Backbone as ProteinMPNN parsed JSONL, in Angstrom:
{"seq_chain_A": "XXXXXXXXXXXXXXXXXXXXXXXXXXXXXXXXXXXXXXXXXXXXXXXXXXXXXXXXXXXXXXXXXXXXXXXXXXXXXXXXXXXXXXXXXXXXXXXXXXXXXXXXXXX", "coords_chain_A": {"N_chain_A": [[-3.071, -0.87, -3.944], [-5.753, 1.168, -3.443], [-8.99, 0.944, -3.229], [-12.636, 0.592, -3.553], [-14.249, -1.738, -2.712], [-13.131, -4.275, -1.493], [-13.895, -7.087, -1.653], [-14.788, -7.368, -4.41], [-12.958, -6.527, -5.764], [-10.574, -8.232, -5.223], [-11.728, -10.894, -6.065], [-12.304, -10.073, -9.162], [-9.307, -9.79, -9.526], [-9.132, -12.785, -9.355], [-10.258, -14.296, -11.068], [-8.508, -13.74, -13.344], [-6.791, -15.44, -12.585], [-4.998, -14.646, -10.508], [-4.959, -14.792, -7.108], [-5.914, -13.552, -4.238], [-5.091, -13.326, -1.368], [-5.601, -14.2, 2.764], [-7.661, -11.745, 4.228], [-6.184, -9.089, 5.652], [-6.122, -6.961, 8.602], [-4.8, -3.127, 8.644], [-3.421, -1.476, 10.334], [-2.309, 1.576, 10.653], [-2.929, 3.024, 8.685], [-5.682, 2.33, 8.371], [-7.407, 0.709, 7.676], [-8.16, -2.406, 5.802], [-7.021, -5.022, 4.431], [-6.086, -7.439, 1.066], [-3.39, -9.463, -0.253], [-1.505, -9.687, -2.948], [-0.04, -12.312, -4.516], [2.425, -12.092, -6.991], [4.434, -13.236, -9.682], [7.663, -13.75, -8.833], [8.873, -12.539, -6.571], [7.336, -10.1, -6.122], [4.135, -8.314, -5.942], [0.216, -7.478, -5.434], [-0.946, -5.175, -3.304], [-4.699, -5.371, -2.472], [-6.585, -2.498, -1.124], [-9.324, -1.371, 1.188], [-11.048, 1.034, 2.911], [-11.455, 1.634, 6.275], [-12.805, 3.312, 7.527], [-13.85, 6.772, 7.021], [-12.333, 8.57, 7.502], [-9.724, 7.647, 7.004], [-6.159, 7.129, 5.54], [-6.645, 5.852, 2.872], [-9.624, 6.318, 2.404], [-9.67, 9.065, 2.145], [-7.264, 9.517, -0.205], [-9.258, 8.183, -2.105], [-10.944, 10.073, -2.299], [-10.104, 11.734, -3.274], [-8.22, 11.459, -5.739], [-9.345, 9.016, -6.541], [-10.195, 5.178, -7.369], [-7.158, 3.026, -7.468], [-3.559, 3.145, -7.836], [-1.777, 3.862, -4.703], [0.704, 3.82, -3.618], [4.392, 2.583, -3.751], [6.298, -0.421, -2.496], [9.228, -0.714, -2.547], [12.124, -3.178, -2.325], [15.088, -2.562, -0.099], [18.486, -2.686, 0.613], [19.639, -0.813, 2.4], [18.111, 0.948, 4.359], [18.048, 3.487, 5.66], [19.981, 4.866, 4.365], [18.065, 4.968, 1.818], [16.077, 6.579, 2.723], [18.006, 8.964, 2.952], [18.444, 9.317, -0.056], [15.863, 9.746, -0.896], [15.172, 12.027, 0.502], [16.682, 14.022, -0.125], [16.688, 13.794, -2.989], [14.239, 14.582, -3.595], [13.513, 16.315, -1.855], [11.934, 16.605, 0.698], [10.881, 15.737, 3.863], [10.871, 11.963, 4.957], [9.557, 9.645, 7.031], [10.397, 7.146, 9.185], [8.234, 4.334, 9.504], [6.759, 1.167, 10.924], [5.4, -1.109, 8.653], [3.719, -2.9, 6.402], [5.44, -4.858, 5.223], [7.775, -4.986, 6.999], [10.068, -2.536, 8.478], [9.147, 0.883, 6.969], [9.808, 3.743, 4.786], [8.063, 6.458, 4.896], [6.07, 9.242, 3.351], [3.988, 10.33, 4.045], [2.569, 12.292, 3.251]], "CA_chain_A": [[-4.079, -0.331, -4.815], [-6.545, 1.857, -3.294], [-10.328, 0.723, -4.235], [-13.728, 0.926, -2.155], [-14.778, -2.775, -2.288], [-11.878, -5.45, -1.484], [-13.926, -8.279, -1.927], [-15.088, -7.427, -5.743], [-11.177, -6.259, -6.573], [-10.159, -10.174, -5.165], [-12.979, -11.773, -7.375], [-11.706, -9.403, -10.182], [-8.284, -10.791, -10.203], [-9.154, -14.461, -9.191], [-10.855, -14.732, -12.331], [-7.312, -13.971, -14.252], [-5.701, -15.788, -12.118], [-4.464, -14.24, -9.347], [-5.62, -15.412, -6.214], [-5.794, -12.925, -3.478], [-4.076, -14.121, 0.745], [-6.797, -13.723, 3.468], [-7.865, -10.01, 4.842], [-5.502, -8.171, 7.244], [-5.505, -5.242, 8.914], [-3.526, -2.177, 8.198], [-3.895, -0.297, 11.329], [-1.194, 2.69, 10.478], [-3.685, 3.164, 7.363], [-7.119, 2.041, 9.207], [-7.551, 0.02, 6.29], [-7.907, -3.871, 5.652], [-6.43, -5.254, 2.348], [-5.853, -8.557, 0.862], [-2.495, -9.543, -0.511], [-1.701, -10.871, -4.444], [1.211, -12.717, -4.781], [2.64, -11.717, -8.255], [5.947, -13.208, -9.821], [9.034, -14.498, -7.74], [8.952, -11.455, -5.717], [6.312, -9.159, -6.785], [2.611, -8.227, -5.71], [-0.248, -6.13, -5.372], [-1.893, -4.843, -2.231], [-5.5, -4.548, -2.158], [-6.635, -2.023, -0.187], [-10.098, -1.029, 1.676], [-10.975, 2.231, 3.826], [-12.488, 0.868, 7.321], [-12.967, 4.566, 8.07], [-14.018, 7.412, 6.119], [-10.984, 9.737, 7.653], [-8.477, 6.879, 6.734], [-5.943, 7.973, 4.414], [-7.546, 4.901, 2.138], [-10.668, 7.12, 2.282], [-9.042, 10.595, 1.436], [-6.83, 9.156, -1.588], [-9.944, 7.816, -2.81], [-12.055, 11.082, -2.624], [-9.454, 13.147, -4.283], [-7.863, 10.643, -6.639], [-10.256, 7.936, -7.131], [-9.312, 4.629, -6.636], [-5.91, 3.299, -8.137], [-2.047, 3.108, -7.319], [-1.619, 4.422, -3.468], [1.848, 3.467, -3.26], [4.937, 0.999, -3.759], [6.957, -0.976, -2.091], [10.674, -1.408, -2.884], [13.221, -3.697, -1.043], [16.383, -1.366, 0.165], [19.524, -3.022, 1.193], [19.982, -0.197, 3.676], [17.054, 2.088, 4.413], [18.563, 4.9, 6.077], [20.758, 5.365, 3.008], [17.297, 4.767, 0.65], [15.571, 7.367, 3.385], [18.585, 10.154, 2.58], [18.303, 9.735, -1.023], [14.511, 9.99, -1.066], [14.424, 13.391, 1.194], [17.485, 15.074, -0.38], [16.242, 14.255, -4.42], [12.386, 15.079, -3.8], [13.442, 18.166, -0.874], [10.844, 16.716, 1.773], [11.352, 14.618, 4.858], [10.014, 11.036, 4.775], [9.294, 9.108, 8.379], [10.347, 5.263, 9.101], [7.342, 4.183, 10.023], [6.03, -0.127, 10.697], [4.629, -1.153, 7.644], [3.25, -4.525, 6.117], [6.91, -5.518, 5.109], [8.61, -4.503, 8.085], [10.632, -0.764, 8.447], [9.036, 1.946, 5.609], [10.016, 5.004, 4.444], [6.783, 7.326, 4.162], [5.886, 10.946, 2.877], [2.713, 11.563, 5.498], [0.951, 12.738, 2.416]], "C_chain_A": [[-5.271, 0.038, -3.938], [-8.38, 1.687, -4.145], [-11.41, 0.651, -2.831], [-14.17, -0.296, -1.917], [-13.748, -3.96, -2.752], [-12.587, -6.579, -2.256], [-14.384, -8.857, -3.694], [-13.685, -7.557, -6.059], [-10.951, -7.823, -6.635], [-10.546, -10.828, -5.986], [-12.241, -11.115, -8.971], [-10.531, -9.964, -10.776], [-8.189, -12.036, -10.156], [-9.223, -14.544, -10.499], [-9.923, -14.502, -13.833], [-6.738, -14.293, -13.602], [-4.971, -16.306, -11.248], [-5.509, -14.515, -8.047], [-5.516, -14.461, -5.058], [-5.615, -13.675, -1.915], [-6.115, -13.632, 1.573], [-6.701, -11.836, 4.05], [-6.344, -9.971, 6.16], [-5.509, -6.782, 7.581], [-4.391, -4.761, 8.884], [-3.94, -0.882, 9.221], [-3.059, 1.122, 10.651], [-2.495, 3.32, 9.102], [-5.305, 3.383, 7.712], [-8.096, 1.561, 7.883], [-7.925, -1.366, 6.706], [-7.564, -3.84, 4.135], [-6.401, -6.518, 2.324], [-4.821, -8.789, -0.533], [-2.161, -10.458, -2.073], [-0.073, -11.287, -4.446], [1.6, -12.649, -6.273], [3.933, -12.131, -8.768], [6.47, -14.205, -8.999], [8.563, -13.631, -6.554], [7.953, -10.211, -5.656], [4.401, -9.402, -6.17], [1.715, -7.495, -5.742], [-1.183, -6.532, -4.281], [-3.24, -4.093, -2.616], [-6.18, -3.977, -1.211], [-8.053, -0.903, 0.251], [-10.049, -0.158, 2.55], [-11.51, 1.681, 5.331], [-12.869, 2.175, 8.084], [-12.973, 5.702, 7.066], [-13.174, 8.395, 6.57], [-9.739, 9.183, 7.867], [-7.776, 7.931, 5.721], [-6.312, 7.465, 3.258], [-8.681, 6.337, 1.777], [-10.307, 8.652, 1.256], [-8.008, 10.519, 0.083], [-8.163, 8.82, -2.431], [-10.894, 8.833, -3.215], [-11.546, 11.756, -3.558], [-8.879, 12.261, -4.736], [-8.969, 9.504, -7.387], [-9.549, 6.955, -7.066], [-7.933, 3.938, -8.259], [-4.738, 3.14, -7.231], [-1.997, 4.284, -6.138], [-0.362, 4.81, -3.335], [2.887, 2.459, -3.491], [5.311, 0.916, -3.24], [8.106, -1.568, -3.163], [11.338, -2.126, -1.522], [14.399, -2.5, -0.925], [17.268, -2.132, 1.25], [20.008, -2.471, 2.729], [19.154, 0.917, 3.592], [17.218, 3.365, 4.82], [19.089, 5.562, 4.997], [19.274, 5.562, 1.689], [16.414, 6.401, 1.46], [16.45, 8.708, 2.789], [18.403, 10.19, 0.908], [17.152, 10.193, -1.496], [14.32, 11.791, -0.704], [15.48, 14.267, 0.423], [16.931, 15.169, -2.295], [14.954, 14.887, -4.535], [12.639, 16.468, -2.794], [11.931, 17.804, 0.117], [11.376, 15.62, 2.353], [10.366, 13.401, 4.068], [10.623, 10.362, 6.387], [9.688, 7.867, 8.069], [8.646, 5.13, 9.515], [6.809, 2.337, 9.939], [5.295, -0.026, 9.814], [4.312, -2.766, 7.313], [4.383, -5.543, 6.156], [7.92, -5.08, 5.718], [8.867, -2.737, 7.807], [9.972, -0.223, 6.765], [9.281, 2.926, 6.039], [8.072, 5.669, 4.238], [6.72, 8.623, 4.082], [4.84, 11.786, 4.09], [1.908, 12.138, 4.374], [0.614, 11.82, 1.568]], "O_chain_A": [[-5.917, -0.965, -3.635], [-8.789, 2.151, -5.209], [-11.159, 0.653, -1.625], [-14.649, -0.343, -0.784], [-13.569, -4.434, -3.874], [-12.106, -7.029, -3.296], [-14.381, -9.996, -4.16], [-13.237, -8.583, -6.57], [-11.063, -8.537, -7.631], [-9.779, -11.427, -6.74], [-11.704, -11.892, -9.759], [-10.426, -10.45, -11.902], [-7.296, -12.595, -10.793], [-8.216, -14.878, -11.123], [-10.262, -14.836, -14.968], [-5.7, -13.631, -13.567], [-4.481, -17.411, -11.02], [-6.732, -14.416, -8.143], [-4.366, -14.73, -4.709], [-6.256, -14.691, -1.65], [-7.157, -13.118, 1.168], [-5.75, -11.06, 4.147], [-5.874, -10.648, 7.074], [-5.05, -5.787, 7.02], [-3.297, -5.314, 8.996], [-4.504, 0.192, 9.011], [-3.87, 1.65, 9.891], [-2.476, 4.548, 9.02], [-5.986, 4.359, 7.397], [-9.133, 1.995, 7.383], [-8.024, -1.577, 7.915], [-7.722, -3.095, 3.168], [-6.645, -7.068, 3.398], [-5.193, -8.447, -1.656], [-2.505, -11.624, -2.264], [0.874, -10.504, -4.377], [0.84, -13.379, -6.909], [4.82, -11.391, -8.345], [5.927, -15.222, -8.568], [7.888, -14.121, -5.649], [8.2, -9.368, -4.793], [3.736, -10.434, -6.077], [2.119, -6.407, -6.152], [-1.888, -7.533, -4.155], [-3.321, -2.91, -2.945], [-6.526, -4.724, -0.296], [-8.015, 0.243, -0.195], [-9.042, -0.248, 3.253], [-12.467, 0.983, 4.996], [-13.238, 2.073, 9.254], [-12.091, 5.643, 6.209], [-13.287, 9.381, 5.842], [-8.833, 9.683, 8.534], [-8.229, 8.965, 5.23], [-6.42, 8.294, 2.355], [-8.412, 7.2, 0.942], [-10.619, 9.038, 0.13], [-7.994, 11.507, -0.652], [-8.116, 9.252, -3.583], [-11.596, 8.695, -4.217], [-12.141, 12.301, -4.488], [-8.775, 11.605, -3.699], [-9.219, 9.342, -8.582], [-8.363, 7.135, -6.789], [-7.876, 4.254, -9.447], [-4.88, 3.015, -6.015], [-2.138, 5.466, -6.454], [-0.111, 5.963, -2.985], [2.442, 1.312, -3.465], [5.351, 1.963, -2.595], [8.05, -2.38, -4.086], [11.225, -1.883, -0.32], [14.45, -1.599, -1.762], [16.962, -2.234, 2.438], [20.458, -3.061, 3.711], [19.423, 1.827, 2.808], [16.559, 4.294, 4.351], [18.735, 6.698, 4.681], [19.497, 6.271, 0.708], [16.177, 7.311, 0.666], [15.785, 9.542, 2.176], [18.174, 11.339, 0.529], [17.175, 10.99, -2.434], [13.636, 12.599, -1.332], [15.094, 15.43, 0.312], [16.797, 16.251, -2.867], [14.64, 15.629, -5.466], [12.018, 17.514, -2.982], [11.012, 18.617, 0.219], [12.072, 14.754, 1.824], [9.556, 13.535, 3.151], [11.765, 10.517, 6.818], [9.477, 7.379, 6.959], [8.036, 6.155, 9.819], [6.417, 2.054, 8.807], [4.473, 0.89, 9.793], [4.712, -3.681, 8.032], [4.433, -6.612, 6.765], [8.951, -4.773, 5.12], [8.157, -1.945, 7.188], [10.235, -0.765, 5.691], [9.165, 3.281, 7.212], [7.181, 5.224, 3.515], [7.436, 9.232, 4.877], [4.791, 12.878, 4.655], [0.722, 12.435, 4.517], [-0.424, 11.933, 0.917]]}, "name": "protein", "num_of_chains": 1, "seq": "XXXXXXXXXXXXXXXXXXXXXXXXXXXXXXXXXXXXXXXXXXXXXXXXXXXXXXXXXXXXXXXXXXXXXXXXXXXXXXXXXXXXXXXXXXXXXXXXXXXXXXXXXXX"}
């Protein structure tokens, strides 16, 4: 989740609840975020700009802030990678991500 001040969002969901992990950087992003554990398996990333020509930053100018992105698990990513680029008709990159190997768009 895409928002301009981490440490309000955290406070935001403490107070139903949810307890937000400590800060980490998100170099690939040039971000920091702080992590909600949600569920069995389930969470939500929040996520700060630490640069105003992050892509944090530029989702937030032209969207406002809000849903960035998800994360699915994928048994076999190469196979989740071909179904992604051949149903949508655009490449997507592996690229290191928070939860090891991602698929990403680049936009």
């Amino acid at each position: 989740m895409a928002l301009e001040d981490l440490e309000k969002a955290a406070e935001s969901y403490r107070k139903i609840g949810l307890n937000a992990g400590d800060v980490t950087d998100i170099p690939y992003l040039n971000a920091k975020g702080r992590y909600i554990p949600v569920g069995e398996n389930g969470g939500i990333m929040l996520i700060q700009a630490e640069d105003v020509n992050s892509p944090v930053a530029y989702f937030l100018k032209n969207k406002g802030k809000g849903i960035m992105g998800v994360s699915l698990e994928a048994s076999n990513l190469l196979k989740a990678q071909d179904i992604l680029e051949t149903g949508m008709q655009q490449q997507f990159a592996l690229y290191a991500g928070l939860f090891g190997t991602s698929i990403g768009s680049g936009s």
